Coordinates of C-alpha atoms in Angstrom, one line a residue:
Chain V
G1 CA -12.8 -168.8 -171.6
D2 CA -14.9 -171.8 -171.1
S3 CA -13.8 -175.1 -172.6
V4 CA -15.0 -178.7 -172.7
T5 CA -12.7 -181.7 -173.1
Q6 CA -14.1 -185.1 -174.0
M7 CA -12.6 -188.5 -174.8
E8 CA -12.1 -188.4 -178.6
G9 CA -12.5 -192.0 -179.6
P10 CA -13.6 -193.5 -181.8
V11 CA -15.1 -196.0 -179.4
T12 CA -16.2 -199.4 -180.6
L13 CA -18.2 -201.7 -178.4
S14 CA -20.1 -204.9 -178.7
E15 CA -23.9 -204.9 -178.0
E16 CA -24.8 -205.0 -174.3
A17 CA -21.3 -203.7 -173.2
F18 CA -21.0 -200.9 -170.7
L19 CA -20.3 -197.4 -172.0
T20 CA -18.4 -194.5 -170.5
I21 CA -17.5 -191.3 -172.4
N22 CA -15.4 -188.9 -170.3
C23 CA -16.1 -185.2 -170.2
T24 CA -14.5 -182.5 -168.2
Y25 CA -15.1 -178.7 -168.3
T26 CA -13.6 -175.4 -167.3
A27 CA -15.8 -172.5 -166.7
T28 CA -16.4 -169.5 -164.5
G29 CA -19.0 -170.2 -162.0
Y30 CA -21.4 -173.1 -162.3
P31 CA -22.4 -173.8 -165.9
S32 CA -25.2 -176.0 -167.0
L33 CA -24.0 -179.2 -168.7
F34 CA -25.5 -181.1 -171.6
W35 CA -24.9 -184.2 -173.7
Y36 CA -26.1 -184.0 -177.3
V37 CA -26.2 -186.9 -179.7
Q38 CA -25.9 -186.7 -183.5
Y39 CA -27.1 -189.7 -185.6
P40 CA -25.7 -190.0 -189.1
G41 CA -27.1 -187.3 -191.4
E42 CA -29.0 -185.6 -188.7
G43 CA -28.7 -182.6 -186.5
L44 CA -27.9 -182.6 -182.8
Q45 CA -30.5 -183.9 -180.4
L46 CA -30.4 -183.1 -176.7
L47 CA -29.8 -186.4 -174.8
L48 CA -29.7 -185.1 -171.2
K49 CA -28.8 -182.2 -169.0
A50 CA -27.8 -181.2 -165.5
T51 CA -27.9 -177.7 -164.1
K52 CA -26.3 -177.9 -160.7
A53 CA -23.8 -179.9 -158.7
D54 CA -24.8 -183.5 -158.0
D55 CA -27.7 -183.4 -160.4
K56 CA -28.0 -186.5 -162.5
G57 CA -29.4 -186.2 -166.0
S58 CA -30.9 -189.4 -167.5
N59 CA -32.6 -190.4 -170.7
K60 CA -32.9 -193.5 -172.9
G61 CA -30.8 -195.5 -170.4
F62 CA -28.0 -192.9 -170.5
E63 CA -26.9 -191.1 -167.3
A64 CA -24.4 -188.4 -166.4
T65 CA -23.8 -186.8 -163.0
Y66 CA -22.6 -183.2 -162.5
R67 CA -19.5 -183.5 -160.4
K68 CA -18.3 -180.1 -159.3
E69 CA -15.3 -181.4 -157.3
T70 CA -13.8 -183.1 -160.4
T71 CA -15.5 -180.7 -163.0
S72 CA -16.7 -183.7 -164.8
F73 CA -19.9 -184.9 -166.5
H74 CA -19.2 -188.4 -167.8
L75 CA -21.8 -190.2 -169.9
E76 CA -22.6 -193.8 -169.0
K77 CA -24.9 -196.5 -170.2
G78 CA -25.1 -199.9 -168.7
S79 CA -25.9 -201.9 -171.9
V80 CA -25.5 -200.3 -175.3
Q81 CA -27.5 -201.2 -178.4
V82 CA -26.6 -201.0 -182.1
S83 CA -29.0 -198.1 -182.4
D84 CA -26.8 -196.1 -180.0
S85 CA -24.2 -195.8 -182.7
A86 CA -23.7 -192.0 -183.2
V87 CA -21.5 -189.1 -182.3
Y88 CA -21.9 -187.8 -178.7
F89 CA -21.1 -184.2 -177.7
C90 CA -20.6 -182.8 -174.3
A91 CA -21.4 -179.1 -173.9
S92 CA -21.5 -176.4 -171.3
R93 CA -23.2 -173.1 -171.0
G94 CA -22.1 -170.7 -168.3
G95 CA -24.3 -168.2 -166.5
S96 CA -23.5 -165.2 -168.6
A97 CA -22.8 -167.0 -171.9
R98 CA -25.5 -167.4 -174.4
Q99 CA -23.9 -170.0 -176.7
L100 CA -22.9 -173.6 -175.9
T101 CA -19.3 -174.6 -175.7
F102 CA -18.9 -178.1 -177.2
G103 CA -16.3 -180.8 -176.8
S104 CA -14.8 -182.3 -179.9
G105 CA -17.3 -185.2 -180.1
T106 CA -16.9 -189.0 -179.6
Q107 CA -17.9 -191.4 -182.3
L108 CA -19.5 -194.5 -180.9
T109 CA -20.0 -197.7 -182.9
V110 CA -21.8 -200.6 -181.4
L111 CA -21.4 -203.9 -183.2
P112 CA -24.0 -206.7 -183.1
Chain P
G1 CA -44.8 -180.1 -182.9
A2 CA -42.4 -178.8 -185.6
G3 CA -38.8 -178.6 -184.8
V4 CA -36.1 -176.3 -186.1
S5 CA -36.2 -176.3 -189.9
Q6 CA -33.2 -175.5 -192.1
S7 CA -33.0 -175.1 -195.8
P8 CA -31.5 -176.2 -198.1
S9 CA -30.3 -179.4 -196.6
N10 CA -27.4 -179.5 -199.1
K11 CA -25.7 -176.7 -201.1
V12 CA -22.9 -177.0 -203.6
T13 CA -21.5 -173.9 -205.1
E14 CA -18.5 -172.5 -206.8
K15 CA -15.8 -170.6 -205.0
G16 CA -16.5 -166.9 -205.0
K17 CA -20.3 -167.2 -205.1
D18 CA -22.6 -165.9 -202.4
V19 CA -24.9 -168.3 -200.5
E20 CA -27.9 -167.9 -198.2
L21 CA -28.9 -170.4 -195.6
R22 CA -32.3 -170.3 -193.9
C23 CA -33.4 -171.2 -190.5
D24 CA -37.0 -171.4 -189.2
P25 CA -36.9 -171.8 -185.4
I26 CA -39.4 -173.5 -183.1
S27 CA -42.5 -171.3 -182.7
G28 CA -42.2 -169.2 -179.5
H29 CA -38.5 -169.5 -179.2
T30 CA -37.0 -166.1 -178.9
A31 CA -33.3 -167.1 -179.0
L32 CA -31.7 -168.3 -182.2
Y33 CA -28.1 -169.4 -182.7
W34 CA -26.0 -170.4 -185.7
Y35 CA -23.1 -172.8 -185.3
R36 CA -20.7 -174.3 -187.8
Q37 CA -19.5 -177.9 -187.7
S38 CA -16.4 -178.7 -189.6
L39 CA -13.9 -181.6 -189.5
G40 CA -10.9 -179.6 -188.2
Q41 CA -12.7 -177.2 -185.9
G42 CA -15.6 -179.2 -184.3
L43 CA -18.6 -177.2 -183.4
E44 CA -18.1 -173.4 -183.4
F45 CA -20.5 -170.7 -182.4
L46 CA -21.2 -168.1 -185.0
I47 CA -23.9 -165.7 -184.0
Y48 CA -26.8 -165.3 -181.6
F49 CA -30.1 -163.5 -181.7
Q50 CA -32.4 -162.7 -178.7
G51 CA -35.7 -161.1 -179.5
N52 CA -35.2 -157.6 -180.8
S53 CA -31.8 -157.0 -179.2
A54 CA -28.7 -156.5 -181.2
P55 CA -27.2 -159.8 -182.2
D56 CA -24.0 -161.2 -180.7
K57 CA -21.7 -161.5 -183.7
S58 CA -18.6 -162.4 -181.8
G59 CA -18.2 -165.9 -183.4
L60 CA -18.4 -164.8 -187.1
P61 CA -15.0 -165.7 -188.7
S62 CA -14.8 -162.9 -191.2
D63 CA -16.8 -159.9 -192.6
R64 CA -17.9 -162.2 -195.4
F65 CA -20.4 -163.7 -193.0
S66 CA -23.5 -162.0 -191.9
A67 CA -26.9 -162.9 -190.6
E68 CA -30.3 -161.3 -190.0
R69 CA -33.5 -162.3 -188.3
T70 CA -36.6 -160.8 -189.7
G71 CA -39.6 -160.3 -187.4
G72 CA -38.0 -162.2 -184.6
S73 CA -38.5 -165.5 -186.4
V74 CA -36.8 -166.7 -189.5
S75 CA -33.1 -166.1 -189.8
T76 CA -30.8 -166.1 -192.9
L77 CA -27.1 -166.6 -192.7
T78 CA -25.3 -165.2 -195.7
I79 CA -21.7 -166.0 -196.8
Q80 CA -20.3 -163.7 -199.5
R81 CA -17.5 -164.6 -201.9
T82 CA -17.4 -168.2 -200.6
Q83 CA -14.0 -169.9 -200.0
Q84 CA -13.2 -173.6 -199.8
E85 CA -12.6 -173.3 -196.1
D86 CA -16.3 -172.3 -195.7
S87 CA -17.2 -175.9 -196.5
A88 CA -19.0 -177.2 -193.4
V89 CA -22.3 -178.1 -191.9
Y90 CA -24.1 -175.0 -190.7
L91 CA -26.4 -175.7 -187.8
C92 CA -29.2 -173.5 -186.4
A93 CA -30.6 -173.8 -182.9
S94 CA -33.4 -172.1 -181.0
S95 CA -34.4 -171.9 -177.4
L96 CA -36.7 -170.2 -175.1
A97 CA -35.5 -166.9 -173.7
S98 CA -31.8 -167.3 -173.0
G99 CA -31.6 -165.5 -169.7
Q100 CA -31.0 -168.7 -167.9
S101 CA -28.2 -171.1 -168.8
N102 CA -30.3 -174.2 -168.2
Q103 CA -32.5 -173.6 -171.3
P104 CA -31.6 -176.4 -173.8
Q105 CA -31.0 -175.5 -177.4
H106 CA -32.9 -177.4 -180.1
F107 CA -31.0 -178.0 -183.3
G108 CA -32.1 -178.3 -186.9
D109 CA -30.6 -181.0 -189.2
G110 CA -28.2 -178.5 -190.7
T111 CA -27.2 -177.3 -194.1
R112 CA -24.2 -179.1 -195.6
L113 CA -22.3 -176.5 -197.7
S114 CA -19.7 -177.6 -200.2
I115 CA -17.5 -175.1 -202.0
L116 CA -15.9 -176.4 -205.2

């Protein structure tokens, strides 16, 4: 079945540092890929998505590129802020599947 | 507009009791999903509804779990004879028709269930 593997963390960075959270997937065919963010005490919020190879999703300074050749969808941000502290989930959804398959989540803490 | 609404936000109950969790999806969203988020298991799919079709129950962990969706809108997840391992955050999500994999799912804030 489909699976998503992401860097587990926790990740602690200083404000304005560069962020990378790695995510790789296994799936039949070409899934759509998503990053969700969960702030403390809240539900999941869609951060960005990409639906086909070489697509780049971007939002709030975060970016991720759908790389079919490496089956990856790494999340990056050039300069993190304290307000970015949250748990980040990578997820995939294959063509015939209805539900999302999630990675284990990565806790990010940004220190001032 | 209004997002996915879940109630209660927190529920504490004794082992062996039944609980009902409610989800009110975004208006116009025909697909509705329940997931469970627990420390050891991460985010797990439980059940999926699409319009008036039979639900996909393949993620339900035991026959103590059931869900229904009345009138194609509000959904209730019921856990009978709760066990301590049922303690988790139960998340509901909705999306437009799920025929295409690129439709994002929009999540509620979840119900934190604690079984004593």
